[in-house]
PDB file of C-alpha atoms in Angstrom:
ATOM      1  CA  MET A   1     -51.176 193.532 222.646  1.00 49.00           C
ATOM      2  CA  ASN A   2     -52.114 196.323 220.249  1.00 50.00           C
ATOM      3  CA  ASN A   3     -49.708 198.669 218.486  1.00 56.00           C
ATOM      4  CA  SER A   4     -51.306 201.839 219.843  1.00 60.00           C
ATOM      5  CA  ASN A   5     -49.434 204.181 222.177  1.00 67.00           C
ATOM      6  CA  GLU A   6     -52.247 203.663 224.685  1.00 74.00           C
ATOM      7  CA  PRO A   7     -51.980 200.224 226.374  1.00 77.00           C
ATOM      8  CA  LEU A   8     -55.684 200.182 227.345  1.00 80.00           C
ATOM      9  CA  HIS A   9     -56.932 201.257 223.898  1.00 81.00           C
ATOM     10  CA  GLY A  10     -59.672 198.922 222.684  1.00 87.00           C
ATOM     11  CA  ILE A  11     -59.724 196.805 225.831  1.00 89.00           C
ATOM     12  CA  LYS A  12     -63.113 196.605 227.499  1.00 94.00           C
ATOM     13  CA  LEU A  13     -63.599 196.527 231.249  1.00 95.00           C
ATOM     14  CA  GLU A  14     -65.127 193.050 230.994  1.00 95.00           C
ATOM     15  CA  GLN A  15     -61.996 191.779 229.251  1.00 95.00           C
ATOM     16  CA  ILE A  16     -59.794 193.411 231.899  1.00 95.00           C
ATOM     17  CA  LEU A  17     -61.710 191.699 234.717  1.00 95.00           C
ATOM     18  CA  THR A  18     -61.802 188.342 232.957  1.00 95.00           C
ATOM     19  CA  GLU A  19     -58.056 188.331 232.330  1.00 94.00           C
ATOM     20  CA  LEU A  20     -57.254 189.508 235.850  1.00 94.00           C
ATOM     21  CA  GLU A  21     -59.540 186.858 237.339  1.00 94.00           C
ATOM     22  CA  LYS A  22     -57.737 184.143 235.358  1.00 95.00           C
ATOM     23  CA  GLU A  23     -54.265 185.445 236.170  1.00 93.00           C
ATOM     24  CA  VAL A  24     -54.672 186.745 239.734  1.00 93.00           C
ATOM     25  CA  GLY A  25     -58.019 185.440 241.040  1.00 94.00           C
ATOM     26  CA  TRP A  26     -60.819 187.165 242.950  1.00 93.00           C
ATOM     27  CA  ASP A  27     -59.243 186.647 246.364  1.00 92.00           C
ATOM     28  CA  LYS A  28     -55.904 188.164 245.404  1.00 93.00           C
ATOM     29  CA  MET A  29     -57.618 191.091 243.615  1.00 92.00           C
ATOM     30  CA  GLY A  30     -59.630 191.773 246.768  1.00 91.00           C
ATOM     31  CA  GLU A  31     -56.474 191.633 248.843  1.00 91.00           C
ATOM     32  CA  LEU A  32     -54.421 193.852 246.520  1.00 91.00           C
ATOM     33  CA  LEU A  33     -57.098 196.419 245.704  1.00 91.00           C
ATOM     34  CA  ASN A  34     -59.173 196.382 248.888  1.00 90.00           C
ATOM     35  CA  ILE A  35     -62.435 196.593 246.951  1.00 91.00           C
ATOM     36  CA  ARG A  36     -65.419 194.826 248.467  1.00 91.00           C
ATOM     37  CA  CYS A  37     -66.895 193.627 245.146  1.00 91.00           C
ATOM     38  CA  PHE A  38     -63.874 191.279 244.907  1.00 92.00           C
ATOM     39  CA  THR A  39     -63.988 190.033 248.493  1.00 91.00           C
ATOM     40  CA  ASN A  40     -67.722 189.601 249.169  1.00 91.00           C
ATOM     41  CA  LYS A  41     -69.286 187.055 246.796  1.00 90.00           C
ATOM     42  CA  PRO A  42     -67.390 188.234 243.680  1.00 92.00           C
ATOM     43  CA  ARG A  43     -69.226 187.907 240.380  1.00 94.00           C
ATOM     44  CA  LEU A  44     -68.325 189.361 237.005  1.00 95.00           C
ATOM     45  CA  LYS A  45     -71.678 191.061 236.428  1.00 95.00           C
ATOM     46  CA  SER A  46     -71.891 192.769 239.824  1.00 94.00           C
ATOM     47  CA  SER A  47     -68.239 193.812 239.691  1.00 95.00           C
ATOM     48  CA  LEU A  48     -68.725 195.353 236.241  1.00 95.00           C
ATOM     49  CA  LYS A  49     -71.770 197.270 237.450  1.00 95.00           C
ATOM     50  CA  PHE A  50     -69.875 198.626 240.452  1.00 95.00           C
ATOM     51  CA  LEU A  51     -66.713 199.523 238.540  1.00 95.00           C
ATOM     52  CA  ARG A  52     -68.618 201.322 235.787  1.00 95.00           C
ATOM     53  CA  THR A  53     -70.180 203.660 238.349  1.00 95.00           C
ATOM     54  CA  THR A  54     -67.178 204.083 240.663  1.00 93.00           C
ATOM     55  CA  PRO A  55     -64.216 205.857 239.033  1.00 92.00           C
ATOM     56  CA  TRP A  56     -61.743 205.382 241.905  1.00 91.00           C
ATOM     57  CA  ALA A  57     -62.270 201.612 241.924  1.00 93.00           C
ATOM     58  CA  ARG A  58     -62.041 201.370 238.149  1.00 93.00           C
ATOM     59  CA  SER A  59     -58.743 203.258 238.154  1.00 91.00           C
ATOM     60  CA  ARG A  60     -57.321 200.788 240.713  1.00 92.00           C
ATOM     61  CA  VAL A  61     -58.366 197.852 238.515  1.00 94.00           C
ATOM     62  CA  GLU A  62     -56.893 199.470 235.397  1.00 92.00           C
ATOM     63  CA  ILE A  63     -53.595 200.101 237.180  1.00 90.00           C
ATOM     64  CA  LEU A  64     -53.458 196.474 238.380  1.00 91.00           C
ATOM     65  CA  TYR A  65     -54.137 195.313 234.818  1.00 92.00           C
ATOM     66  CA  LEU A  66     -51.387 197.544 233.433  1.00 89.00           C
ATOM     67  CA  LYS A  67     -48.890 196.366 236.045  1.00 88.00           C
ATOM     68  CA  THR A  68     -49.829 192.726 235.475  1.00 88.00           C
ATOM     69  CA  PHE A  69     -50.029 192.527 231.678  1.00 86.00           C
ATOM     70  CA  CYS A  70     -48.494 195.666 230.177  1.00 80.00           C
ATOM     71  CA  SER A  71     -45.419 196.314 232.288  1.00 76.00           C
ATOM     72  CA  LYS A  72     -43.153 196.019 229.211  1.00 76.00           C
ATOM     73  CA  HIS A  73     -45.256 198.395 227.085  1.00 71.00           C
ATOM     74  CA  LYS A  74     -43.419 201.684 226.620  1.00 73.00           C
ATOM     75  CA  ALA A  75     -46.407 203.906 227.507  1.00 76.00           C
ATOM     76  CA  THR A  76     -47.554 202.047 230.623  1.00 77.00           C
ATOM     77  CA  GLY A  77     -45.868 204.372 233.107  1.00 79.00           C
ATOM     78  CA  LYS A  78     -47.337 207.411 231.387  1.00 80.00           C
ATOM     79  CA  VAL A  79     -50.847 205.919 231.450  1.00 81.00           C
ATOM     80  CA  ILE A  80     -50.567 205.017 235.137  1.00 80.00           C
ATOM     81  CA  ARG A  81     -49.423 208.546 235.965  1.00 80.00           C
ATOM     82  CA  GLY A  82     -52.356 209.897 233.923  1.00 81.00           C
ATOM     83  CA  ILE A  83     -54.848 207.731 235.799  1.00 77.00           C
ATOM     84  CA  LEU A  84     -53.401 208.825 239.131  1.00 77.00           C
ATOM     85  CA  SER A  85     -53.432 212.510 238.138  1.00 78.00           C
ATOM     86  CA  GLN A  86     -57.100 212.246 237.082  1.00 73.00           C
ATOM     87  CA  LYS A  87     -57.889 210.700 240.454  1.00 63.00           C
ATOM     88  CA  THR A  88     -56.186 213.491 242.385  1.00 61.00           C
ATOM     89  CA  ALA A  89     -57.726 216.183 240.190  1.00 61.00           C
ATOM     90  CA  VAL A  90     -61.225 214.819 240.801  1.00 55.00           C
ATOM     91  CA  SER A  91     -60.675 214.390 244.536  1.00 54.00           C
ATOM     92  CA  GLY A  92     -59.212 217.888 244.782  1.00 55.00           C
ATOM     93  CA  THR A  93     -62.237 219.545 243.174  1.00 50.00           C
ATOM     94  CA  THR A  94     -64.979 217.721 245.050  1.00 50.00           C
ATOM     95  CA  SER A  95     -65.612 217.947 248.727  1.00 49.00           C
ATOM     96  CA  THR A  96     -66.401 214.807 250.670  1.00 55.00           C
ATOM     97  CA  LYS A  97     -68.376 216.810 253.197  1.00 59.00           C
ATOM     98  CA  PRO A  98     -71.769 218.143 252.117  1.00 63.00           C
ATOM     99  CA  ALA A  99     -72.515 221.810 252.537  1.00 64.00           C
ATOM    100  CA  PRO A 100     -74.375 222.583 255.758  1.00 68.00           C
ATOM    101  CA  PHE A 101     -78.099 223.080 255.425  1.00 59.00           C
ATOM    102  CA  VAL A 102     -79.272 226.674 255.764  1.00 62.00           C
ATOM    103  CA  TRP A 103     -82.932 227.518 256.148  1.00 62.00           C
ATOM    104  CA  PRO A 104     -84.111 229.943 253.465  1.00 59.00           C
ATOM    105  CA  THR A 105     -85.043 233.344 254.814  1.00 55.00           C
TER     106      THR A 105
END
């Protein structure tokens, strides 16, 4: 573990997935996180590609990593709350429903 106040500082997504796969396993990650890239033919490369382009899934993986490996780190709770607040801020500003099409006049 590093001495930074940020538990995820300097840890790459590939390292996070590798350590979680060794500790928890693909099946358990798929069960806990409910992310298809862990339940349907899980591979490191395809999971990395998906997580790098999908912020909500990446935040779930980061939270699982923090809870699994960094639960004793003093800043873990703060980081988890920060990840969750970013998620709600993004979901609050974007609409899931596209704007209705209007023919130009």
